[in-house]
Backbone as JSON, one array per atom type, in Angstrom:
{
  "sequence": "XXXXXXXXXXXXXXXXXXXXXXXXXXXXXXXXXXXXXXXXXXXXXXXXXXXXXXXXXXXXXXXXXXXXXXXXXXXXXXXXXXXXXXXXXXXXXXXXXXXXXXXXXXXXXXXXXXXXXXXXXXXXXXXXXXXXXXXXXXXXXXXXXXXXXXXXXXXXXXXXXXXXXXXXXXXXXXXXXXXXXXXXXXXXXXXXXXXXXXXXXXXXXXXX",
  "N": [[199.33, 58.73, 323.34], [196.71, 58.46, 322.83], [196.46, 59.73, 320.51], [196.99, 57.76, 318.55], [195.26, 55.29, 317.64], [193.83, 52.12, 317.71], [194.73, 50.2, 316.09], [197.52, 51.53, 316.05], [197.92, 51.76, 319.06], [198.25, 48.58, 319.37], [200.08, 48.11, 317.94], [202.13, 49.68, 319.38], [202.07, 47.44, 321.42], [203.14, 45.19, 320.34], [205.5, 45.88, 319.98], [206.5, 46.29, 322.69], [206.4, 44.07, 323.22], [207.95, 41.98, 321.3], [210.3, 43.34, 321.22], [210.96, 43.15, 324.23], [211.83, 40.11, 323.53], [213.61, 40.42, 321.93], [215.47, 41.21, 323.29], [215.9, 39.52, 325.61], [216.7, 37.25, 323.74], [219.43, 38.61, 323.77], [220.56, 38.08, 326.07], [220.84, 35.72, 326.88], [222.27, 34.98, 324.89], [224.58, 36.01, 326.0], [225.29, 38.58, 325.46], [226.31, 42.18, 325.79], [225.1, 45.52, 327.22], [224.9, 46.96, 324.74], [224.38, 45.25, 322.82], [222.3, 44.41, 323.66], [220.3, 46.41, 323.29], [220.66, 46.84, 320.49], [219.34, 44.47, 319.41], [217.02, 44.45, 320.7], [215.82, 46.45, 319.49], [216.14, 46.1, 316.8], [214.02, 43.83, 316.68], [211.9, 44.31, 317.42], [211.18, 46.8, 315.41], [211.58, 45.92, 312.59], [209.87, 44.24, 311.5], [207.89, 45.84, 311.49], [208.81, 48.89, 309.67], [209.51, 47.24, 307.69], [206.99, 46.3, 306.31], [206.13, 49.46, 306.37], [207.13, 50.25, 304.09], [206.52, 49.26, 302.05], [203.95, 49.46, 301.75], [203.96, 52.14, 301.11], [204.08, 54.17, 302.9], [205.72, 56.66, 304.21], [208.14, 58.4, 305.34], [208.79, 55.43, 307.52], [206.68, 55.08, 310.11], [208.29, 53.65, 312.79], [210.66, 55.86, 312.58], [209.09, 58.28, 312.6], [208.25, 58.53, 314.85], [208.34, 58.97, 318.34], [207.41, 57.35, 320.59], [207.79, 54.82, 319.3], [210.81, 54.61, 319.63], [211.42, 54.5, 321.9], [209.62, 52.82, 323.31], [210.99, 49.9, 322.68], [213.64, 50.52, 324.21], [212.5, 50.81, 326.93], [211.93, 48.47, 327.67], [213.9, 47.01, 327.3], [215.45, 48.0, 329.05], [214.34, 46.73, 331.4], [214.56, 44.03, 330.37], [216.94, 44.03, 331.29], [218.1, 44.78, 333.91], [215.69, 42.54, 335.18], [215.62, 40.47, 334.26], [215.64, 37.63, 334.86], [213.72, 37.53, 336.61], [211.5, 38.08, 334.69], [212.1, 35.76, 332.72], [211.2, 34.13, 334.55], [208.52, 34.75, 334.49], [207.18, 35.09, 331.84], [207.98, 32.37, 329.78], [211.62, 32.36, 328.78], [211.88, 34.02, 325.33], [210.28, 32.53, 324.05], [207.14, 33.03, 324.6], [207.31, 35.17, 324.73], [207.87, 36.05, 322.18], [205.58, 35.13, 320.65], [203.12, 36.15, 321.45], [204.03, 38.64, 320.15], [203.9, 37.74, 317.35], [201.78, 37.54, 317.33], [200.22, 40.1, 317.62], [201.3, 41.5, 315.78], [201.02, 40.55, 312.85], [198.56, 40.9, 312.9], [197.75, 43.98, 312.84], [199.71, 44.58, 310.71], [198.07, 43.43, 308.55], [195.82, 45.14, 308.9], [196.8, 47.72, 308.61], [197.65, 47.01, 305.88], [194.87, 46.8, 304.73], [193.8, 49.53, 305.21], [195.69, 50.93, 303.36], [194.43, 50.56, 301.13], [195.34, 47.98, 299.8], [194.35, 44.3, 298.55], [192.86, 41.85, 299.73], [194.34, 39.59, 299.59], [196.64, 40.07, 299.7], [196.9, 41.93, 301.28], [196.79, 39.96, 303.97], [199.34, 38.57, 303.24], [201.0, 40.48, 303.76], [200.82, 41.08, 306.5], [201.91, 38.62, 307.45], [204.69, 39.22, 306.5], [205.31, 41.77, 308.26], [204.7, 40.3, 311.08], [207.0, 38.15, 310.78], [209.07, 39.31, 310.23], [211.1, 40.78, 311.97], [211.41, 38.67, 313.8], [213.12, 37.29, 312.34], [215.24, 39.06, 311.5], [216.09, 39.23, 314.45], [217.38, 36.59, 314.86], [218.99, 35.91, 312.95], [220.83, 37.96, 313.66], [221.98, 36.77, 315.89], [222.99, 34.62, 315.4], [221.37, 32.05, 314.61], [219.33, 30.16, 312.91], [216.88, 31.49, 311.19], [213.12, 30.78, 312.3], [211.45, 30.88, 310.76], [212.18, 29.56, 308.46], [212.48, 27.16, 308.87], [209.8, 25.91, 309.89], [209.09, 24.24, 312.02], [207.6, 23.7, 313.95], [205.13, 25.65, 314.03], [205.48, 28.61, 313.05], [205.01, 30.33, 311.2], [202.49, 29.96, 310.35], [200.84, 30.09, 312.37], [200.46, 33.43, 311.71], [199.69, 33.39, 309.62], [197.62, 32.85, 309.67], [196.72, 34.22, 311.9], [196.39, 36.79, 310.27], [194.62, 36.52, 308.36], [191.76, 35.91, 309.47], [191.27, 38.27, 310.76], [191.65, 39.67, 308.29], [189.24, 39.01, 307.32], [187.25, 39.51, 308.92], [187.37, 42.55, 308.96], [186.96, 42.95, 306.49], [183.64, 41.94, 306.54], [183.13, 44.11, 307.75], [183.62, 44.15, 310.93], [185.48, 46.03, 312.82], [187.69, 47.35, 315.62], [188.82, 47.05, 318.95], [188.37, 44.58, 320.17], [187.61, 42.53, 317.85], [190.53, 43.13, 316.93], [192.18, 42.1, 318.92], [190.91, 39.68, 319.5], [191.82, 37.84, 317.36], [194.26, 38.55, 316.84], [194.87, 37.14, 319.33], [194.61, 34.4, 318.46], [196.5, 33.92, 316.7], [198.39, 33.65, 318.78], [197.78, 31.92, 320.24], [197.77, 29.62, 318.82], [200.58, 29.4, 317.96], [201.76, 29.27, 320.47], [200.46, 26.57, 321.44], [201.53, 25.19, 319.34], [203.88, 24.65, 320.15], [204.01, 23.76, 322.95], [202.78, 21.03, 322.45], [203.93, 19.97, 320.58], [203.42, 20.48, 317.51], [203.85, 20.18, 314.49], [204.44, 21.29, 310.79], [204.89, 19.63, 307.97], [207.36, 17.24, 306.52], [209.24, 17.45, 303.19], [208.38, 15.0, 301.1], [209.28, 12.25, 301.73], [211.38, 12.55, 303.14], [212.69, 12.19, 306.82], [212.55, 13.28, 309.82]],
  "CA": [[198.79, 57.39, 323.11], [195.32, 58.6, 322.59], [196.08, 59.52, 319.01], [197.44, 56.41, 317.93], [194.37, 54.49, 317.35], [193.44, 50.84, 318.01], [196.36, 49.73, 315.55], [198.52, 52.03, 317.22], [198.48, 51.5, 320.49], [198.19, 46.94, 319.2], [201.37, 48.0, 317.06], [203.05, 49.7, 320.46], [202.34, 46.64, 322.52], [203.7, 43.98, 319.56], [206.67, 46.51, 319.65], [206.76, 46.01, 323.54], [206.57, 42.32, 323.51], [208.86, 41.43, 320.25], [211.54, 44.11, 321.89], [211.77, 41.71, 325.28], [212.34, 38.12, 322.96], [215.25, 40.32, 321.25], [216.78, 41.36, 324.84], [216.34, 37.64, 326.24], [217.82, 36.23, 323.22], [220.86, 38.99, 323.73], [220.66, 38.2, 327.47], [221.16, 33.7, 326.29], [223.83, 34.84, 324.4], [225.98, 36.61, 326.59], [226.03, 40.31, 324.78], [226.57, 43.37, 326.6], [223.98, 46.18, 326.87], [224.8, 47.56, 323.64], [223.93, 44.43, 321.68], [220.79, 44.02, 324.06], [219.41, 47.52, 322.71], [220.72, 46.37, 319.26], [218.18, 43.52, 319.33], [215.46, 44.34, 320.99], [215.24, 47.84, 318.54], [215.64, 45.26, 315.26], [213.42, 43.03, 316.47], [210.64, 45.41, 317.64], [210.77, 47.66, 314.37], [212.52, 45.6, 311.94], [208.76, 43.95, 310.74], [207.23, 47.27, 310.85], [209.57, 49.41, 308.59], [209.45, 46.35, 305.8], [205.45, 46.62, 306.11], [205.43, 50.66, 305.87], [208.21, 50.82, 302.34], [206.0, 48.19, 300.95], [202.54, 50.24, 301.05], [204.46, 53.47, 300.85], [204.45, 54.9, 304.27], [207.21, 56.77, 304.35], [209.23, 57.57, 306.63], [208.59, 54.58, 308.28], [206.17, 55.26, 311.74], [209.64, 53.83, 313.47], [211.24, 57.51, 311.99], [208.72, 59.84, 312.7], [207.24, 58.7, 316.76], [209.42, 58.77, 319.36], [207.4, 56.19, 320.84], [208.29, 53.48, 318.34], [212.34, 53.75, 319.92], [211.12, 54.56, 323.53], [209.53, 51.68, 324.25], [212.23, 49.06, 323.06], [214.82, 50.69, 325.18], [211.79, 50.55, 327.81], [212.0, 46.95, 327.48], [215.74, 46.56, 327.41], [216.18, 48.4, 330.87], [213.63, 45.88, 332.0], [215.3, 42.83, 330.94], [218.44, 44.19, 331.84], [217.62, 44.84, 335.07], [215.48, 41.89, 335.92], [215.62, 39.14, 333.41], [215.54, 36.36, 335.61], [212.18, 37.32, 337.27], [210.92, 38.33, 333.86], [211.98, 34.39, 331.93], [210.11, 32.88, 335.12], [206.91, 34.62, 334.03], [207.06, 34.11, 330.92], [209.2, 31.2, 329.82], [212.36, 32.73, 327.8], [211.97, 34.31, 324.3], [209.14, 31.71, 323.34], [206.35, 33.37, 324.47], [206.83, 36.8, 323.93], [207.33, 36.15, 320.39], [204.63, 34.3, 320.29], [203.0, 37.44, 321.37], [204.49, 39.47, 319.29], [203.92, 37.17, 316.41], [199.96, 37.67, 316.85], [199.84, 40.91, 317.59], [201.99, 41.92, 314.24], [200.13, 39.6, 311.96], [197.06, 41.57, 312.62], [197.79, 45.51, 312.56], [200.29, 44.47, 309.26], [196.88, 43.06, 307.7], [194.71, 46.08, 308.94], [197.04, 48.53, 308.24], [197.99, 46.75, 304.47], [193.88, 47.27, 303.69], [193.64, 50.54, 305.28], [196.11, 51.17, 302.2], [193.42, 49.51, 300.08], [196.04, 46.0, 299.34], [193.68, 43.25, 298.3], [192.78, 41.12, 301.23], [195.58, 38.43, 299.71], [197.97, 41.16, 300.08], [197.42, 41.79, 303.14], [197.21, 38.85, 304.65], [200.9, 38.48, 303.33], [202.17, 41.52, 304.38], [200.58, 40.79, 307.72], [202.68, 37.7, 307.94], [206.09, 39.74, 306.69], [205.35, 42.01, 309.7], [204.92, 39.0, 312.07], [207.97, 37.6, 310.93], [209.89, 40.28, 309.68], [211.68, 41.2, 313.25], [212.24, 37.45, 314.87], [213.94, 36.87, 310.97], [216.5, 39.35, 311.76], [217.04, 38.73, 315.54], [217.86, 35.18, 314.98], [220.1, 35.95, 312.08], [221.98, 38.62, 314.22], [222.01, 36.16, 317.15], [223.47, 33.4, 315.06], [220.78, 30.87, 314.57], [218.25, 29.84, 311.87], [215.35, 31.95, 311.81], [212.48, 30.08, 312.9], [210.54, 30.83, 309.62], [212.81, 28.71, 307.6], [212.31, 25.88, 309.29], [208.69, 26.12, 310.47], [208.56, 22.75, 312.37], [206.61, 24.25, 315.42], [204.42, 26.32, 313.78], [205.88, 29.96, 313.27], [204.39, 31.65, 309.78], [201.28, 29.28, 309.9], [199.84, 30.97, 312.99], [200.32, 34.55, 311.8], [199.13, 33.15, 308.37], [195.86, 32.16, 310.43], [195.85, 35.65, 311.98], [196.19, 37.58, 309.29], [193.4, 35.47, 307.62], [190.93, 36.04, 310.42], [191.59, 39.82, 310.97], [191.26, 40.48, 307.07], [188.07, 38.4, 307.23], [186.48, 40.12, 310.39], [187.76, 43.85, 308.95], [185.69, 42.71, 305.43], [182.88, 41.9, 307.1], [182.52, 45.15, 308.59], [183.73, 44.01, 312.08], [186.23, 46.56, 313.27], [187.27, 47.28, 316.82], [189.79, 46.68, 319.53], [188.26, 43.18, 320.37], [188.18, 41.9, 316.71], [191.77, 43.12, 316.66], [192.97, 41.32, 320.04], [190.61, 38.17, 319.46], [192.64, 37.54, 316.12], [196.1, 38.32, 318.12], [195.2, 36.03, 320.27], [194.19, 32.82, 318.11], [197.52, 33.31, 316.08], [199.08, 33.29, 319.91], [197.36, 30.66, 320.96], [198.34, 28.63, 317.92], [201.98, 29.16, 318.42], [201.99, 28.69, 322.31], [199.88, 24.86, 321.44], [202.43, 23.73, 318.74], [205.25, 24.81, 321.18], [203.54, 23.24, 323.85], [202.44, 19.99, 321.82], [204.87, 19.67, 319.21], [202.87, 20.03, 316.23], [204.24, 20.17, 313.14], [204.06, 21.34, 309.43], [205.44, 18.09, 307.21], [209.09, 17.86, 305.3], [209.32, 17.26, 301.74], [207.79, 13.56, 300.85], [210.75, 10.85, 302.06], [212.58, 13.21, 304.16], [212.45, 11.9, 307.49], [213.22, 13.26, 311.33]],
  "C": [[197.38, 57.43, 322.55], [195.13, 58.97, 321.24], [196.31, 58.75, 317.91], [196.21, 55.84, 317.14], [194.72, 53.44, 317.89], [194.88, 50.31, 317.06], [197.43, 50.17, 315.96], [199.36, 51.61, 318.23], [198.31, 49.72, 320.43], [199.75, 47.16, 318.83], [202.22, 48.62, 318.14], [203.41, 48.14, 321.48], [203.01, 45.24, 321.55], [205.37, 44.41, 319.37], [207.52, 45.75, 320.98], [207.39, 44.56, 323.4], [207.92, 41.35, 322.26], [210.66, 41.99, 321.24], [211.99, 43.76, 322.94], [212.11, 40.83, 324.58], [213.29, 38.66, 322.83], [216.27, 40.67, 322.6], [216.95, 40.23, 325.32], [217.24, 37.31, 325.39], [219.19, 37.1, 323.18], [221.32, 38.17, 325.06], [221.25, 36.1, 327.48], [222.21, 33.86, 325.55], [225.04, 35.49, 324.5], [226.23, 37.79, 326.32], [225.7, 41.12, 325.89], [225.25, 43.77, 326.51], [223.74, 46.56, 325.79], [223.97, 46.56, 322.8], [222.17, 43.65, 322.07], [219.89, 45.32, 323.53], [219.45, 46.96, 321.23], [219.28, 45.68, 318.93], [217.27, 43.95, 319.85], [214.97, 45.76, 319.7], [215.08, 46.88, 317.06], [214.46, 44.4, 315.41], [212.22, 43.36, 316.72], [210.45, 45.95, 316.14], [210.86, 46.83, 313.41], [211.05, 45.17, 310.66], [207.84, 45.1, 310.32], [207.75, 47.76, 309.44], [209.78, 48.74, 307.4], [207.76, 47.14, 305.46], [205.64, 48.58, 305.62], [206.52, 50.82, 304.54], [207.43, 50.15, 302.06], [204.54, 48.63, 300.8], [203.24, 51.85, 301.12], [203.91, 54.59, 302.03], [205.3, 55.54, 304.61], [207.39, 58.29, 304.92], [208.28, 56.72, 306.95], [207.77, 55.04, 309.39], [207.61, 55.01, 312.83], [210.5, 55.3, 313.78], [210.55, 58.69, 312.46], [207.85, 59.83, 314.16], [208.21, 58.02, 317.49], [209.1, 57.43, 320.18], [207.41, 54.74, 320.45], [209.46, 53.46, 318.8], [212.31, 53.83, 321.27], [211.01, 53.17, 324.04], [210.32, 50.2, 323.94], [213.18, 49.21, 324.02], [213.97, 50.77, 326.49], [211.87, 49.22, 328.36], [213.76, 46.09, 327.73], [216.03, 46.63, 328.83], [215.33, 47.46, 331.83], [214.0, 44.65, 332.36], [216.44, 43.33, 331.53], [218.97, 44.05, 333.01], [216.89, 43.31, 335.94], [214.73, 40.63, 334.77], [215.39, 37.68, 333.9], [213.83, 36.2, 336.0], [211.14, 37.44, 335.41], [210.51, 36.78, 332.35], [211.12, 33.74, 333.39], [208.49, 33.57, 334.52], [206.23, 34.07, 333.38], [208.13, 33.57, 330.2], [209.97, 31.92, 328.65], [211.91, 33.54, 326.85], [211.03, 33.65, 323.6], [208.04, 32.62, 323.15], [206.34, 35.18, 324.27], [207.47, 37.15, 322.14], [206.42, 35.24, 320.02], [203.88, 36.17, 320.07], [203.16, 38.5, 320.42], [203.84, 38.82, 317.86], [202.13, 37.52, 315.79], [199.55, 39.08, 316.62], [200.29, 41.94, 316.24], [201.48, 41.72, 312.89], [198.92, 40.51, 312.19], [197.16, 42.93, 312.63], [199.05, 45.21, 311.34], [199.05, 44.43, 308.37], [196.11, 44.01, 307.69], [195.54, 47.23, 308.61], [197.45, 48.41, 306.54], [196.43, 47.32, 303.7], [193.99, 49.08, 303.93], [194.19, 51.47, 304.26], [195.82, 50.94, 301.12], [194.68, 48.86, 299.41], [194.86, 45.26, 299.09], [193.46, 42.48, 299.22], [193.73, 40.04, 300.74], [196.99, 39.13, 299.79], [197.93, 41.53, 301.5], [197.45, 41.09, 303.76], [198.83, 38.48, 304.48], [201.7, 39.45, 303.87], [202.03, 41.51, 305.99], [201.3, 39.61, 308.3], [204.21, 38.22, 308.18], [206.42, 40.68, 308.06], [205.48, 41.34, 310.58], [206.6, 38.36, 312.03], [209.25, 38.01, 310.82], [211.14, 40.42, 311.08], [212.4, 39.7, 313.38], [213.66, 37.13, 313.61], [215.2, 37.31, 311.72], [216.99, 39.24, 313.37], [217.98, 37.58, 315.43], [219.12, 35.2, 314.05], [221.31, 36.71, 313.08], [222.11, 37.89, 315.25], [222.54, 35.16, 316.79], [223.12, 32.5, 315.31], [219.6, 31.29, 313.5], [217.52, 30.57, 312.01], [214.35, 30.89, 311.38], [211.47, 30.0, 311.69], [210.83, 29.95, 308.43], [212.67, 27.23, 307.82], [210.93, 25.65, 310.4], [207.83, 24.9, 311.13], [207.58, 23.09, 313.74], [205.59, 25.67, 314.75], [204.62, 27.83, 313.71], [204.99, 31.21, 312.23], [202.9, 31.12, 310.02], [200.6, 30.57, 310.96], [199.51, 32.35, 312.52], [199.64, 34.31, 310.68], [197.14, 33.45, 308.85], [195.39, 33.67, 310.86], [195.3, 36.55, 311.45], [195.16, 37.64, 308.7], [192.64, 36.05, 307.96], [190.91, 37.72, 310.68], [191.01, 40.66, 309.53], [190.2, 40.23, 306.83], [187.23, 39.22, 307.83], [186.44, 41.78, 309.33], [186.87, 44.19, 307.23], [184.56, 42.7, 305.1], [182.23, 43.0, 308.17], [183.25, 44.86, 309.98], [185.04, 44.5, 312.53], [186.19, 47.01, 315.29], [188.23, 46.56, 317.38], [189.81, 45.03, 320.17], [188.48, 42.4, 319.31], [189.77, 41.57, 316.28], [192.39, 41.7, 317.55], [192.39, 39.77, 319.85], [191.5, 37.56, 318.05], [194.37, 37.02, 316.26], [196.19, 37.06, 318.81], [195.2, 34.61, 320.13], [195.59, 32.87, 317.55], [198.51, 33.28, 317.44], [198.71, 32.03, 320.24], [197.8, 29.15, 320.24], [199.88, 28.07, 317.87], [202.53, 28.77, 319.53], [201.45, 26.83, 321.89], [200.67, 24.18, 320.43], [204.07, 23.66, 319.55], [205.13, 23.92, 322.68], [203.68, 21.28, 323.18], [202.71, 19.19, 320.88], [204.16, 19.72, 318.24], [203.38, 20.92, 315.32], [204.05, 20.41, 312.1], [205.37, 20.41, 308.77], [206.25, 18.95, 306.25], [208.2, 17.38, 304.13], [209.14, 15.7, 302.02], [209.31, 12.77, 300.82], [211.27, 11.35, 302.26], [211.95, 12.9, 305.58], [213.36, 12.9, 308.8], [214.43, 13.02, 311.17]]
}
């Protein structure tokens, strides 16, 4: 763990936290164990491995550290085991892709410059990470992904993180707090329109 780095060990715990939403949402829709490892391993890596083919990382980090498939199936035997106590903590599949959502959005963005990307490149690829994973749970879970229809706020926040992270990391201001305070506004953004309903607006005279 100690030679990971600060993106590292941010990009283990966005692994952690994405890799419970995809076991809950196996665990809501009735699949076995198999299809609860399924998901939580797509929905943990799934944003990574776009992010490292697209600055030419290759193999993937997923491919070449054991602890990129460890700790999904860490996570699996967790919910598997004690899913009940684990949706009263935190409520369902919401918040740990919220979680996930912040903490992805910002080691996508710091690892896109660290590849010298343009700070508008990374900010996007910091979003495809963020969203990259829940995309394909929801698809393999048979429902919309949540990015398509972004009525509760799903791309915006990581948009925001990404933003803020490539801003801070521009400015010189590197560092495991810069990272996590960044994580935590595009969390906090997604937890308050989930909370509060707020909304990004349809197409002009499309109504509710």
């Amino acid at each position: 763990m100690s030679d990971l780095g600060i993106p590292g060990v941010l990009d283990l715990a966005g692994i952690f936290v994405f890799a419970v939403s995809g076991a809950l949402a196996a665990v809501q829709k009735r699949l076995d164990v198999v299809g609860m490892v399924v998901l939580a391993e797509i929905t943990a890596l799934g944003g990574g491995i776009l992010r490292d083919l697209v600055i030419g990382a290759v193999p993937p980090a997923a491919f070449t550290s054991v602890s990129y498939v460890l700790v999904p199936l860490g996570a699996t035997v967790l919910v598997f085991f004690w899913h009940p106590q684990v949706t009263r903590i935190m409520p369902a599949v919401t918040m740990f892709d919220a979680a996930g959502l912040g903490l992805f959005c910002v080691t996508g963005a710091i690892k896109a410059l660290d590849y010298r990307l343009s700070p508008l490149h990374a900010v996007l690829l910091g979003v495809i990470t963020a969203v990259g994973g829940g995309i394909l749970r929801d698809m393999l879970s048979g429902q919309i992904p949540g990015v398509l229809h972004d009525r509760q706020l799903y791309a915006l926040p990581a948009l925001v993180g990404a933003m803020v992270a490539t801003l801070l990391w521009h400015s010189g201001l590197h560092g495991v707090v810069v990272s996590a305070g960044s994580a935590l506004l595009a969390f906090g953004l997604r937890v308050a329109a989930v909370r509060w309903g707020w909304r990004t607006p349809r197409a002009r005279g499309v109504r509710d």
